PDB file of C-alpha atoms in Angstrom:
ATOM      1  CA  MET A1313      78.401 177.565  99.032  1.00 62.00           C
ATOM      2  CA  ALA A1314      79.675 175.178 101.697  1.00 64.00           C
ATOM      3  CA  PRO A1315      79.903 176.571 105.223  1.00 69.00           C
ATOM      4  CA  VAL A1316      83.266 177.830 106.381  1.00 68.00           C
ATOM      5  CA  ALA A1317      85.317 175.152 108.179  1.00 62.00           C
ATOM      6  CA  GLU A1318      86.696 176.109 111.531  1.00 60.00           C
ATOM      7  CA  LEU A1319      89.752 174.518 113.192  1.00 57.00           C
ATOM      8  CA  TYR A1320      90.138 174.672 116.963  1.00 55.00           C
ATOM      9  CA  LEU A1321      93.614 174.022 118.399  1.00 55.00           C
ATOM     10  CA  GLY A1322      93.346 173.631 122.141  1.00 54.00           C
ATOM     11  CA  ASP A1323      91.543 176.800 123.095  1.00 53.00           C
ATOM     12  CA  VAL A1324      90.417 175.805 126.593  1.00 52.00           C
ATOM     13  CA  SER A1325      88.644 179.129 127.136  1.00 56.00           C
ATOM     14  CA  ARG A1326      85.865 178.094 124.792  1.00 54.00           C
ATOM     15  CA  SER A1327      82.927 176.194 126.168  1.00 52.00           C
ATOM     16  CA  ASP A1328      82.615 174.097 122.997  1.00 53.00           C
ATOM     17  CA  PRO A1329      82.937 170.361 124.008  1.00 53.00           C
ATOM     18  CA  ARG A1330      84.827 169.439 120.842  1.00 56.00           C
ATOM     19  CA  PHE A1331      88.012 167.399 121.122  1.00 57.00           C
ATOM     20  CA  ASP A1332      91.166 169.415 121.583  1.00 63.00           C
ATOM     21  CA  LEU A1333      94.875 168.659 121.648  1.00 66.00           C
ATOM     22  CA  SER A1334      95.432 169.489 125.232  1.00 72.00           C
ATOM     23  CA  THR A1335      98.057 167.698 127.286  1.00 79.00           C
ATOM     24  CA  ALA A1336      95.448 165.488 128.939  1.00 79.00           C
ATOM     25  CA  ASN A1337      93.966 164.454 125.615  1.00 78.00           C
ATOM     26  CA  LYS A1338      97.406 163.761 124.219  1.00 79.00           C
ATOM     27  CA  ILE A1339      98.051 161.454 127.145  1.00 84.00           C
ATOM     28  CA  LYS A1340      94.762 159.709 126.453  1.00 83.00           C
ATOM     29  CA  VAL A1341      95.611 159.269 122.774  1.00 83.00           C
ATOM     30  CA  ILE A1342      99.049 157.949 123.616  1.00 86.00           C
ATOM     31  CA  GLY A1343      97.577 155.615 126.239  1.00 87.00           C
ATOM     32  CA  VAL A1344      94.916 154.199 123.914  1.00 87.00           C
ATOM     33  CA  THR A1345      97.434 153.810 121.108  1.00 89.00           C
ATOM     34  CA  GLY A1346      99.849 152.039 123.452  1.00 89.00           C
ATOM     35  CA  LEU A1347      97.084 149.762 124.707  1.00 90.00           C
ATOM     36  CA  ILE A1348      96.074 148.839 121.169  1.00 91.00           C
ATOM     37  CA  LEU A1349      99.716 148.249 120.235  1.00 91.00           C
ATOM     38  CA  ALA A1350     100.247 146.080 123.318  1.00 89.00           C
ATOM     39  CA  LEU A1351      97.151 144.024 122.553  1.00 90.00           C
ATOM     40  CA  THR A1352      98.263 143.640 118.938  1.00 91.00           C
ATOM     41  CA  ILE A1353     101.723 142.479 119.992  1.00 90.00           C
ATOM     42  CA  ALA A1354     100.248 140.059 122.533  1.00 88.00           C
ATOM     43  CA  ILE A1355      97.792 138.540 120.053  1.00 88.00           C
ATOM     44  CA  THR A1356     100.473 138.334 117.380  1.00 87.00           C
ATOM     45  CA  SER A1357     102.842 136.647 119.802  1.00 82.00           C
ATOM     46  CA  VAL A1358     100.244 134.058 120.811  1.00 80.00           C
ATOM     47  CA  VAL A1359      99.413 133.295 117.176  1.00 76.00           C
ATOM     48  CA  ALA A1360     103.080 133.198 116.228  1.00 75.00           C
ATOM     49  CA  VAL A1361     103.913 130.801 119.038  1.00 74.00           C
ATOM     50  CA  ARG A1362     101.017 128.578 118.055  1.00 71.00           C
ATOM     51  CA  LEU A1363     102.214 128.519 114.467  1.00 72.00           C
ATOM     52  CA  VAL A1364     105.940 128.241 115.134  1.00 73.00           C
ATOM     53  CA  ARG A1365     105.826 125.559 117.848  1.00 75.00           C
ATOM     54  CA  PRO A1366     104.631 122.741 115.514  1.00 74.00           C
ATOM     55  CA  LEU A1367     107.174 123.847 112.928  1.00 74.00           C
ATOM     56  CA  ARG A1368     109.942 123.659 115.516  1.00 75.00           C
ATOM     57  CA  VAL A1369     108.762 120.168 116.480  1.00 75.00           C
ATOM     58  CA  LEU A1370     108.816 119.172 112.799  1.00 74.00           C
ATOM     59  CA  ALA A1371     112.283 120.654 112.338  1.00 77.00           C
ATOM     60  CA  ALA A1372     113.585 118.827 115.418  1.00 77.00           C
ATOM     61  CA  ALA A1373     112.067 115.548 114.241  1.00 76.00           C
ATOM     62  CA  ALA A1374     113.552 115.975 110.766  1.00 74.00           C
ATOM     63  CA  GLN A1375     117.019 116.481 112.282  1.00 74.00           C
ATOM     64  CA  ARG A1376     116.862 113.260 114.314  1.00 73.00           C
ATOM     65  CA  PRO A1377     118.713 110.190 112.985  1.00 74.00           C
ATOM     66  CA  ALA A1378     116.827 108.475 110.168  1.00 67.00           C
ATOM     67  CA  ASP A1379     116.726 105.110 111.931  1.00 67.00           C
ATOM     68  CA  GLN A1380     114.633 106.485 114.830  1.00 69.00           C
ATOM     69  CA  HIS A1381     111.485 107.083 112.706  1.00 68.00           C
ATOM     70  CA  ILE A1382     110.130 109.940 114.848  1.00 75.00           C
ATOM     71  CA  ARG A1383     106.471 110.920 114.530  1.00 76.00           C
ATOM     72  CA  VAL A1384     105.036 114.311 115.529  1.00 78.00           C
ATOM     73  CA  PRO A1385     101.607 115.090 117.044  1.00 78.00           C
ATOM     74  CA  VAL A1386      98.969 116.582 114.752  1.00 77.00           C
ATOM     75  CA  THR A1387      97.457 119.366 116.871  1.00 72.00           C
ATOM     76  CA  THR A1388      95.751 121.543 114.248  1.00 71.00           C
ATOM     77  CA  ARG A1389      93.696 121.127 111.114  1.00 74.00           C
ATOM     78  CA  ASP A1390      95.323 123.908 109.157  1.00 72.00           C
ATOM     79  CA  GLU A1391      98.280 123.779 106.772  1.00 75.00           C
ATOM     80  CA  THR A1392     100.650 123.046 109.661  1.00 75.00           C
ATOM     81  CA  GLY A1393      98.526 120.057 110.668  1.00 77.00           C
ATOM     82  CA  TYR A1394      98.497 118.800 107.083  1.00 78.00           C
ATOM     83  CA  LEU A1395     102.284 119.139 107.008  1.00 79.00           C
ATOM     84  CA  ALA A1396     102.603 117.156 110.252  1.00 80.00           C
ATOM     85  CA  ALA A1397     100.316 114.417 108.894  1.00 82.00           C
ATOM     86  CA  ALA A1398     102.361 114.253 105.679  1.00 83.00           C
ATOM     87  CA  PHE A1399     105.561 114.022 107.717  1.00 79.00           C
ATOM     88  CA  ASN A1400     104.140 111.112 109.741  1.00 82.00           C
ATOM     89  CA  GLU A1401     103.034 109.340 106.569  1.00 85.00           C
ATOM     90  CA  PHE A1402     106.489 109.805 105.074  1.00 81.00           C
ATOM     91  CA  THR A1403     108.046 108.435 108.264  1.00 82.00           C
ATOM     92  CA  ALA A1404     105.789 105.376 108.197  1.00 83.00           C
ATOM     93  CA  ARG A1405     106.612 104.740 104.537  1.00 82.00           C
ATOM     94  CA  ARG A1406     110.326 105.101 105.232  1.00 80.00           C
ATOM     95  CA  GLU A1407     110.010 102.682 108.147  1.00 82.00           C
ATOM     96  CA  ARG A1408     108.298 100.106 105.921  1.00 78.00           C
ATOM     97  CA  LEU A1409     110.981 100.508 103.258  1.00 76.00           C
ATOM     98  CA  GLU A1410     113.680 100.058 105.877  1.00 79.00           C
ATOM     99  CA  GLU A1411     112.049  96.864 107.112  1.00 78.00           C
ATOM    100  CA  GLN A1412     111.747  95.579 103.549  1.00 70.00           C
ATOM    101  CA  ARG A1413     115.385  96.430 102.881  1.00 74.00           C
ATOM    102  CA  LYS A1414     116.554  94.549 105.968  1.00 76.00           C
ATOM    103  CA  ALA A1415     114.374  91.572 105.106  1.00 71.00           C
ATOM    104  CA  MET A1416     115.637  91.594 101.535  1.00 71.00           C
ATOM    105  CA  VAL A1417     119.279  91.666 102.614  1.00 75.00           C
ATOM    106  CA  SER A1418     118.610  88.719 104.920  1.00 74.00           C
ATOM    107  CA  ASP A1419     116.792  86.812 102.178  1.00 70.00           C
ATOM    108  CA  ILE A1420     119.544  87.463  99.640  1.00 75.00           C
ATOM    109  CA  ALA A1421     122.153  86.234 102.096  1.00 78.00           C
ATOM    110  CA  HIS A1422     120.106  83.091 102.692  1.00 71.00           C
ATOM    111  CA  GLU A1423     119.542  82.415  98.994  1.00 71.00           C
ATOM    112  CA  LEU A1424     123.244  82.820  98.193  1.00 78.00           C
ATOM    113  CA  ARG A1425     124.499  81.004 101.280  1.00 80.00           C
ATOM    114  CA  THR A1426     122.736  77.706 100.537  1.00 75.00           C
ATOM    115  CA  PRO A1427     124.301  76.893  97.133  1.00 80.00           C
ATOM    116  CA  LEU A1428     127.665  78.317  98.194  1.00 86.00           C
ATOM    117  CA  THR A1429     127.671  76.121 101.307  1.00 85.00           C
ATOM    118  CA  ASN A1430     126.847  73.046  99.251  1.00 82.00           C
ATOM    119  CA  ILE A1431     129.544  73.793  96.693  1.00 86.00           C
ATOM    120  CA  ARG A1432     132.136  74.488  99.378  1.00 88.00           C
ATOM    121  CA  GLY A1433     131.227  71.361 101.344  1.00 87.00           C
ATOM    122  CA  TRP A1434     131.513  69.033  98.380  1.00 84.00           C
ATOM    123  CA  LEU A1435     134.759  70.634  97.232  1.00 87.00           C
ATOM    124  CA  GLU A1436     136.260  70.205 100.710  1.00 88.00           C
ATOM    125  CA  VAL A1437     135.309  66.525 101.008  1.00 85.00           C
ATOM    126  CA  THR A1438     136.654  65.952  97.500  1.00 86.00           C
ATOM    127  CA  ARG A1439     139.906  67.716  98.369  1.00 86.00           C
ATOM    128  CA  ASP A1440     140.278  65.606 101.508  1.00 86.00           C
ATOM    129  CA  GLY A1441     139.742  62.412  99.525  1.00 84.00           C
ATOM    130  CA  ILE A1442     136.468  61.525 101.275  1.00 84.00           C
ATOM    131  CA  ALA A1443     134.493  61.661  98.019  1.00 78.00           C
ATOM    132  CA  GLU A1444     135.534  60.949  94.465  1.00 82.00           C
ATOM    133  CA  PRO A1445     134.957  63.600  91.798  1.00 81.00           C
ATOM    134  CA  ASP A1446     132.709  61.298  89.790  1.00 84.00           C
ATOM    135  CA  PRO A1447     130.217  62.523  87.150  1.00 85.00           C
ATOM    136  CA  GLU A1448     127.336  62.436  89.645  1.00 83.00           C
ATOM    137  CA  LEU A1449     129.164  64.738  92.069  1.00 81.00           C
ATOM    138  CA  LEU A1450     130.170  67.121  89.283  1.00 85.00           C
ATOM    139  CA  ALA A1451     126.578  67.203  88.048  1.00 84.00           C
ATOM    140  CA  GLY A1452     125.409  68.143  91.542  1.00 82.00           C
ATOM    141  CA  LEU A1453     127.980  70.919  91.808  1.00 84.00           C
ATOM    142  CA  HIS A1454     126.979  72.176  88.372  1.00 85.00           C
ATOM    143  CA  GLU A1455     123.327  72.259  89.437  1.00 81.00           C
ATOM    144  CA  GLU A1456     124.194  74.292  92.544  1.00 82.00           C
ATOM    145  CA  ALA A1457     126.220  76.697  90.398  1.00 86.00           C
ATOM    146  CA  LEU A1458     123.254  77.115  88.059  1.00 82.00           C
ATOM    147  CA  LEU A1459     120.949  77.841  90.990  1.00 76.00           C
ATOM    148  CA  LEU A1460     123.407  80.432  92.260  1.00 83.00           C
ATOM    149  CA  GLN A1461     123.672  82.010  88.830  1.00 83.00           C
ATOM    150  CA  ARG A1462     119.895  82.106  88.515  1.00 78.00           C
ATOM    151  CA  VAL A1463     119.521  83.999  91.794  1.00 78.00           C
ATOM    152  CA  VAL A1464     122.203  86.493  90.753  1.00 83.00           C
ATOM    153  CA  ASP A1465     120.560  87.007  87.352  1.00 82.00           C
ATOM    154  CA  ASP A1466     117.172  87.559  88.995  1.00 78.00           C
ATOM    155  CA  LEU A1467     118.639  90.133  91.361  1.00 80.00           C
ATOM    156  CA  GLN A1468     120.328  91.883  88.460  1.00 82.00           C
ATOM    157  CA  ASP A1469     117.021  92.072  86.567  1.00 81.00           C
ATOM    158  CA  LEU A1470     115.274  93.536  89.610  1.00 78.00           C
ATOM    159  CA  ALA A1471     118.052  96.065  90.156  1.00 80.00           C
ATOM    160  CA  ALA A1472     117.823  97.178  86.524  1.00 80.00           C
ATOM    161  CA  ALA A1473     114.033  97.492  86.787  1.00 77.00           C
ATOM    162  CA  ASP A1474     114.301  99.541  89.984  1.00 75.00           C
ATOM    163  CA  ALA A1475     116.913 101.840  88.459  1.00 75.00           C
ATOM    164  CA  GLY A1476     114.902 102.308  85.273  1.00 76.00           C
ATOM    165  CA  THR A1477     117.771 100.986  83.141  1.00 79.00           C
ATOM    166  CA  LEU A1478     115.991  97.856  81.922  1.00 79.00           C
ATOM    167  CA  LYS A1479     116.232  97.915  78.138  1.00 83.00           C
ATOM    168  CA  LEU A1480     113.498  96.440  75.973  1.00 85.00           C
ATOM    169  CA  HIS A1481     113.858  95.569  72.294  1.00 89.00           C
ATOM    170  CA  ARG A1482     110.272  95.679  71.137  1.00 91.00           C
ATOM    171  CA  GLU A1483     109.019  94.034  67.990  1.00 92.00           C
ATOM    172  CA  LEU A1484     105.730  92.744  66.660  1.00 93.00           C
ATOM    173  CA  LEU A1485     105.209  89.209  67.966  1.00 90.00           C
ATOM    174  CA  SER A1486     102.713  86.467  67.358  1.00 92.00           C
ATOM    175  CA  ALA A1487     101.188  85.371  70.648  1.00 91.00           C
ATOM    176  CA  GLY A1488     100.816  81.858  69.263  1.00 91.00           C
ATOM    177  CA  GLU A1489     104.513  81.579  68.433  1.00 92.00           C
ATOM    178  CA  LEU A1490     105.491  83.036  71.820  1.00 92.00           C
ATOM    179  CA  LEU A1491     103.414  80.530  73.781  1.00 93.00           C
ATOM    180  CA  SER A1492     104.538  77.688  71.498  1.00 91.00           C
ATOM    181  CA  HIS A1493     108.181  78.445  72.336  1.00 91.00           C
ATOM    182  CA  VAL A1494     107.409  78.448  76.063  1.00 91.00           C
ATOM    183  CA  ALA A1495     105.393  75.221  75.807  1.00 91.00           C
ATOM    184  CA  ALA A1496     108.179  73.507  73.876  1.00 90.00           C
ATOM    185  CA  ALA A1497     110.769  74.603  76.452  1.00 89.00           C
ATOM    186  CA  HIS A1498     108.708  73.015  79.257  1.00 90.00           C
ATOM    187  CA  GLY A1499     107.535  69.990  77.304  1.00 89.00           C
ATOM    188  CA  ALA A1500     110.064  67.605  78.825  1.00 88.00           C
ATOM    189  CA  GLN A1501     109.227  68.772  82.347  1.00 88.00           C
ATOM    190  CA  ALA A1502     105.512  68.317  81.696  1.00 91.00           C
ATOM    191  CA  GLU A1503     106.061  64.779  80.423  1.00 90.00           C
ATOM    192  CA  ALA A1504     108.278  63.869  83.371  1.00 90.00           C
ATOM    193  CA  SER A1505     105.818  65.336  85.874  1.00 90.00           C
ATOM    194  CA  GLY A1506     102.732  63.755  84.345  1.00 93.00           C
ATOM    195  CA  ILE A1507     101.160  67.169  83.751  1.00 93.00           C
ATOM    196  CA  THR A1508      99.261  68.096  80.600  1.00 93.00           C
ATOM    197  CA  LEU A1509     100.487  71.328  79.015  1.00 93.00           C
ATOM    198  CA  LEU A1510      97.953  72.899  76.636  1.00 92.00           C
ATOM    199  CA  LYS A1511      97.943  75.977  74.401  1.00 90.00           C
ATOM    200  CA  GLN A1512      94.844  77.789  73.148  1.00 88.00           C
ATOM    201  CA  VAL A1513      95.670  80.823  71.020  1.00 85.00           C
ATOM    202  CA  PRO A1514      93.864  82.343  68.008  1.00 85.00           C
ATOM    203  CA  ASP A1515      96.078  82.845  64.980  1.00 79.00           C
ATOM    204  CA  ASP A1516      95.559  86.620  64.723  1.00 84.00           C
ATOM    205  CA  VAL A1517      96.638  87.670  68.241  1.00 88.00           C
ATOM    206  CA  GLN A1518      99.744  89.867  68.162  1.00 91.00           C
ATOM    207  CA  LEU A1519     101.600  91.997  70.651  1.00 91.00           C
ATOM    208  CA  GLU A1520     104.441  94.504  70.554  1.00 92.00           C
ATOM    209  CA  ALA A1521     107.052  93.476  73.103  1.00 92.00           C
ATOM    210  CA  ASP A1522     110.578  92.236  73.729  1.00 91.00           C
ATOM    211  CA  PRO A1523     110.520  88.539  72.715  1.00 91.00           C
ATOM    212  CA  VAL A1524     113.270  87.505  75.143  1.00 89.00           C
ATOM    213  CA  ARG A1525     111.645  89.235  78.095  1.00 90.00           C
ATOM    214  CA  MET A1526     108.204  87.914  77.191  1.00 92.00           C
ATOM    215  CA  ARG A1527     109.514  84.335  77.121  1.00 92.00           C
ATOM    216  CA  GLN A1528     111.059  85.036  80.523  1.00 89.00           C
ATOM    217  CA  ILE A1529     107.743  86.373  81.868  1.00 92.00           C
ATOM    218  CA  VAL A1530     105.600  83.508  80.634  1.00 93.00           C
ATOM    219  CA  GLY A1531     108.318  80.982  81.477  1.00 90.00           C
ATOM    220  CA  ASN A1532     108.400  82.176  85.094  1.00 89.00           C
ATOM    221  CA  LEU A1533     104.630  81.807  85.342  1.00 93.00           C
ATOM    222  CA  VAL A1534     104.714  78.321  83.838  1.00 93.00           C
ATOM    223  CA  SER A1535     107.550  77.247  86.163  1.00 89.00           C
ATOM    224  CA  ASN A1536     105.545  78.556  89.100  1.00 88.00           C
ATOM    225  CA  ALA A1537     102.513  76.582  87.889  1.00 91.00           C
ATOM    226  CA  PHE A1538     104.573  73.370  87.679  1.00 91.00           C
ATOM    227  CA  ARG A1539     105.680  73.762  91.299  1.00 88.00           C
ATOM    228  CA  HIS A1540     102.072  73.871  92.497  1.00 88.00           C
ATOM    229  CA  THR A1541     100.471  71.318  90.163  1.00 91.00           C
ATOM    230  CA  SER A1542     100.492  67.616  90.908  1.00 90.00           C
ATOM    231  CA  ALA A1543     100.669  64.747  88.436  1.00 91.00           C
ATOM    232  CA  GLY A1544      97.491  64.455  86.412  1.00 92.00           C
ATOM    233  CA  GLY A1545      96.904  68.210  86.498  1.00 93.00           C
ATOM    234  CA  THR A1546      96.703  70.627  83.595  1.00 95.00           C
ATOM    235  CA  ILE A1547      98.468  73.868  82.718  1.00 95.00           C
ATOM    236  CA  THR A1548      96.849  75.904  79.954  1.00 95.00           C
ATOM    237  CA  LEU A1549      98.352  78.851  78.061  1.00 95.00           C
ATOM    238  CA  THR A1550      95.831  81.180  76.429  1.00 94.00           C
ATOM    239  CA  ALA A1551      95.823  84.482  74.579  1.00 93.00           C
ATOM    240  CA  GLU A1552      93.093  86.830  73.429  1.00 92.00           C
ATOM    241  CA  GLN A1553      92.785  90.375  72.162  1.00 89.00           C
ATOM    242  CA  THR A1554      90.284  92.940  73.434  1.00 87.00           C
ATOM    243  CA  ASP A1555      89.610  96.475  72.252  1.00 84.00           C
ATOM    244  CA  ASP A1556      92.479  97.915  74.317  1.00 85.00           C
ATOM    245  CA  HIS A1557      94.655  95.036  75.520  1.00 89.00           C
ATOM    246  CA  VAL A1558      96.224  91.717  74.690  1.00 93.00           C
ATOM    247  CA  LEU A1559      95.590  89.189  77.443  1.00 93.00           C
ATOM    248  CA  LEU A1560      98.003  86.314  78.045  1.00 94.00           C
ATOM    249  CA  ALA A1561      96.996  83.853  80.753  1.00 95.00           C
ATOM    250  CA  VAL A1562      98.587  80.871  82.492  1.00 95.00           C
ATOM    251  CA  ARG A1563      95.967  78.668  84.136  1.00 94.00           C
ATOM    252  CA  ASP A1564      96.755  75.654  86.312  1.00 94.00           C
ATOM    253  CA  THR A1565      94.702  73.124  88.270  1.00 92.00           C
ATOM    254  CA  GLY A1566      97.127  73.048  91.180  1.00 88.00           C
ATOM    255  CA  SER A1567      96.833  73.649  94.911  1.00 88.00           C
ATOM    256  CA  GLY A1568      95.883  77.314  94.518  1.00 87.00           C
ATOM    257  CA  ILE A1569      96.630  80.387  96.604  1.00 88.00           C
ATOM    258  CA  ALA A1570      94.870  81.325  99.831  1.00 87.00           C
ATOM    259  CA  PRO A1571      92.929  84.642  99.697  1.00 88.00           C
ATOM    260  CA  GLU A1572      95.103  86.192 102.431  1.00 87.00           C
ATOM    261  CA  ASP A1573      98.236  85.364 100.413  1.00 85.00           C
ATOM    262  CA  LEU A1574      97.138  86.843  97.086  1.00 86.00           C
ATOM    263  CA  PRO A1575      98.141  90.464  97.921  1.00 86.00           C
ATOM    264  CA  HIS A1576     101.727  89.337  98.653  1.00 83.00           C
ATOM    265  CA  ILE A1577     102.554  86.892  95.871  1.00 85.00           C
ATOM    266  CA  PHE A1578     104.423  89.519  93.811  1.00 86.00           C
ATOM    267  CA  ASP A1579     106.598  90.623  96.754  1.00 81.00           C
ATOM    268  CA  ARG A1580     110.275  89.751  96.635  1.00 74.00           C
ATOM    269  CA  PHE A1581     111.347  86.585  98.461  1.00 70.00           C
ATOM    270  CA  TRP A1582     107.792  86.004  99.639  1.00 69.00           C
ATOM    271  CA  ARG A1583     106.578  82.419  99.992  1.00 63.00           C
ATOM    272  CA  ALA A1584     103.216  81.213 101.231  1.00 60.00           C
ATOM    273  CA  GLU A1585     104.867  78.219 102.887  1.00 57.00           C
ATOM    274  CA  LYS A1586     107.655  79.634 105.030  1.00 52.00           C
ATOM    275  CA  SER A1587     109.161  76.206 105.646  1.00 47.00           C
ATOM    276  CA  ARG A1588     109.334  75.329 101.961  1.00 45.00           C
ATOM    277  CA  SER A1589     112.833  74.863 100.634  1.00 50.00           C
ATOM    278  CA  ARG A1590     114.330  76.811  97.780  1.00 49.00           C
ATOM    279  CA  ARG A1591     114.286  73.745  95.551  1.00 47.00           C
ATOM    280  CA  THR A1592     110.512  73.300  95.832  1.00 47.00           C
ATOM    281  CA  GLY A1593     109.600  76.937  96.247  1.00 49.00           C
ATOM    282  CA  GLY A1594     112.008  78.729  93.946  1.00 56.00           C
ATOM    283  CA  SER A1595     114.033  81.765  94.924  1.00 60.00           C
ATOM    284  CA  GLY A1596     110.988  83.883  95.659  1.00 68.00           C
ATOM    285  CA  LEU A1597     111.954  86.327  92.899  1.00 77.00           C
ATOM    286  CA  GLY A1598     110.170  84.911  89.857  1.00 80.00           C
ATOM    287  CA  LEU A1599     106.813  86.608  90.323  1.00 87.00           C
ATOM    288  CA  ALA A1600     108.451  89.877  91.403  1.00 86.00           C
ATOM    289  CA  ILE A1601     110.414  89.855  88.143  1.00 86.00           C
ATOM    290  CA  VAL A1602     107.218  89.127  86.202  1.00 90.00           C
ATOM    291  CA  ARG A1603     105.553  92.200  87.676  1.00 91.00           C
ATOM    292  CA  HIS A1604     108.521  94.476  86.941  1.00 89.00           C
ATOM    293  CA  LEU A1605     108.927  93.236  83.361  1.00 90.00           C
ATOM    294  CA  VAL A1606     105.216  93.551  82.621  1.00 92.00           C
ATOM    295  CA  THR A1607     105.235  97.081  84.077  1.00 91.00           C
ATOM    296  CA  ALA A1608     108.210  97.951  81.853  1.00 89.00           C
ATOM    297  CA  HIS A1609     106.065  96.893  78.878  1.00 91.00           C
ATOM    298  CA  GLY A1610     103.325  99.274  80.025  1.00 91.00           C
ATOM    299  CA  GLY A1611     101.036  96.493  81.259  1.00 93.00           C
ATOM    300  CA  THR A1612      99.828  94.901  84.476  1.00 94.00           C
ATOM    301  CA  VAL A1613      99.636  91.381  85.879  1.00 94.00           C
ATOM    302  CA  THR A1614      96.844  90.002  88.053  1.00 94.00           C
ATOM    303  CA  ALA A1615      96.234  86.722  89.828  1.00 93.00           C
ATOM    304  CA  THR A1616      93.040  84.953  90.827  1.00 93.00           C
ATOM    305  CA  SER A1617      92.784  81.632  92.600  1.00 91.00           C
ATOM    306  CA  ASP A1618      90.212  79.153  93.798  1.00 90.00           C
ATOM    307  CA  PRO A1619      92.226  76.960  96.215  1.00 88.00           C
ATOM    308  CA  GLY A1620      92.159  73.335  95.184  1.00 85.00           C
ATOM    309  CA  VAL A1621      90.529  74.147  91.842  1.00 89.00           C
ATOM    310  CA  GLU A1622      92.581  76.511  89.704  1.00 91.00           C
ATOM    311  CA  THR A1623      94.873  79.539  89.661  1.00 93.00           C
ATOM    312  CA  VAL A1624      95.064  82.042  86.812  1.00 95.00           C
ATOM    313  CA  PHE A1625      97.809  84.611  86.172  1.00 95.00           C
ATOM    314  CA  THR A1626      96.781  87.141  83.521  1.00 95.00           C
ATOM    315  CA  LEU A1627      99.026  89.613  81.699  1.00 95.00           C
ATOM    316  CA  HIS A1628      97.276  92.777  80.489  1.00 95.00           C
ATOM    317  CA  LEU A1629      99.496  94.206  77.750  1.00 93.00           C
ATOM    318  CA  PRO A1630      98.874  97.255  75.530  1.00 92.00           C
ATOM    319  CA  LYS A1631      97.414  96.618  72.124  1.00 88.00           C
ATOM    320  CA  PRO A1632     100.167  96.804  69.452  1.00 83.00           C
ATOM    321  CA  ARG A1633     100.204 100.110  67.590  1.00 74.00           C
ATOM    322  CA  ARG A1634     102.079  98.729  64.597  1.00 57.00           C
ATOM    323  CA  ALA A1635      99.272  96.316  63.837  1.00 51.00           C
ATOM    324  CA  GLU A1636      96.808  99.207  63.882  1.00 48.00           C
ATOM    325  CA  ARG A1637      98.935 101.150  61.395  1.00 47.00           C
ATOM    326  CA  HIS A1638      99.177  98.131  59.102  1.00 44.00           C
ATOM    327  CA  ARG A1639      95.377  97.719  59.107  1.00 45.00           C
ATOM    328  CA  ALA A1640      94.928 101.420  58.431  1.00 44.00           C
TER     329      ALA A1640
END
């Protein structure tokens, strides 16, 4: 049997040193409890302030006007610090996008202003009787109108690609026929420029893509190659099929691209030669459109260049699934 338990309730007459619930002991208990509670509140307050202060800084920064691009200090390595670092990264990305937007608006205004100014100037001198509306003048005005229309069409294509509304009408294409169409369209320009335009394509290479958009893609690359290739040079169109991709390449023996310029060639309105005119350098949208259209087809585009020797633009497009089903 267990020994009998005894409970002592504050009998001060006993000499037993066991704890009792006397008034003095109650005061001690209350004092210790209060001290522990005070320490708990103090520690909690310090921790809370340390946690809340960065959040308040983040909240204040988020409420500032968007054009100020405020960054917050990263003072901890916990979740709050990670949040502050992510906020700063988002701010930096937003700042870059804002700079690109401003630069793009300026570039668009410049690209549209030039042909509009030319058209307006010639119309005014014709109206005032200074110039006669002869066929040569009308041809010049028509050329300026075409340049203006081309810039507008390029901007419309980019806007559709950005919005995800670019529609593709895919079908099974022969790479040889595609490159033959592009070569025929630029045959007169090649003859006039003294440039040799070649095509090297096996008969069995096929791809599944929008034929109109693919002619636009390859045509933009060929036009870009013409602008950088002198008389006596060569532009070669090739196609090959690997296990996973169809590779279309445009190779030229032109001036080439400097290594520091290669990362930027697909940016909108970017030109390696800042002083180059629109007539010799294009609108600066052709390669950007190429990248967006290739991406819409599920592929990628790369560029390599050996300045003064050759430049190669390569399209990496998915292997056609229809062809695989036909072989199966």
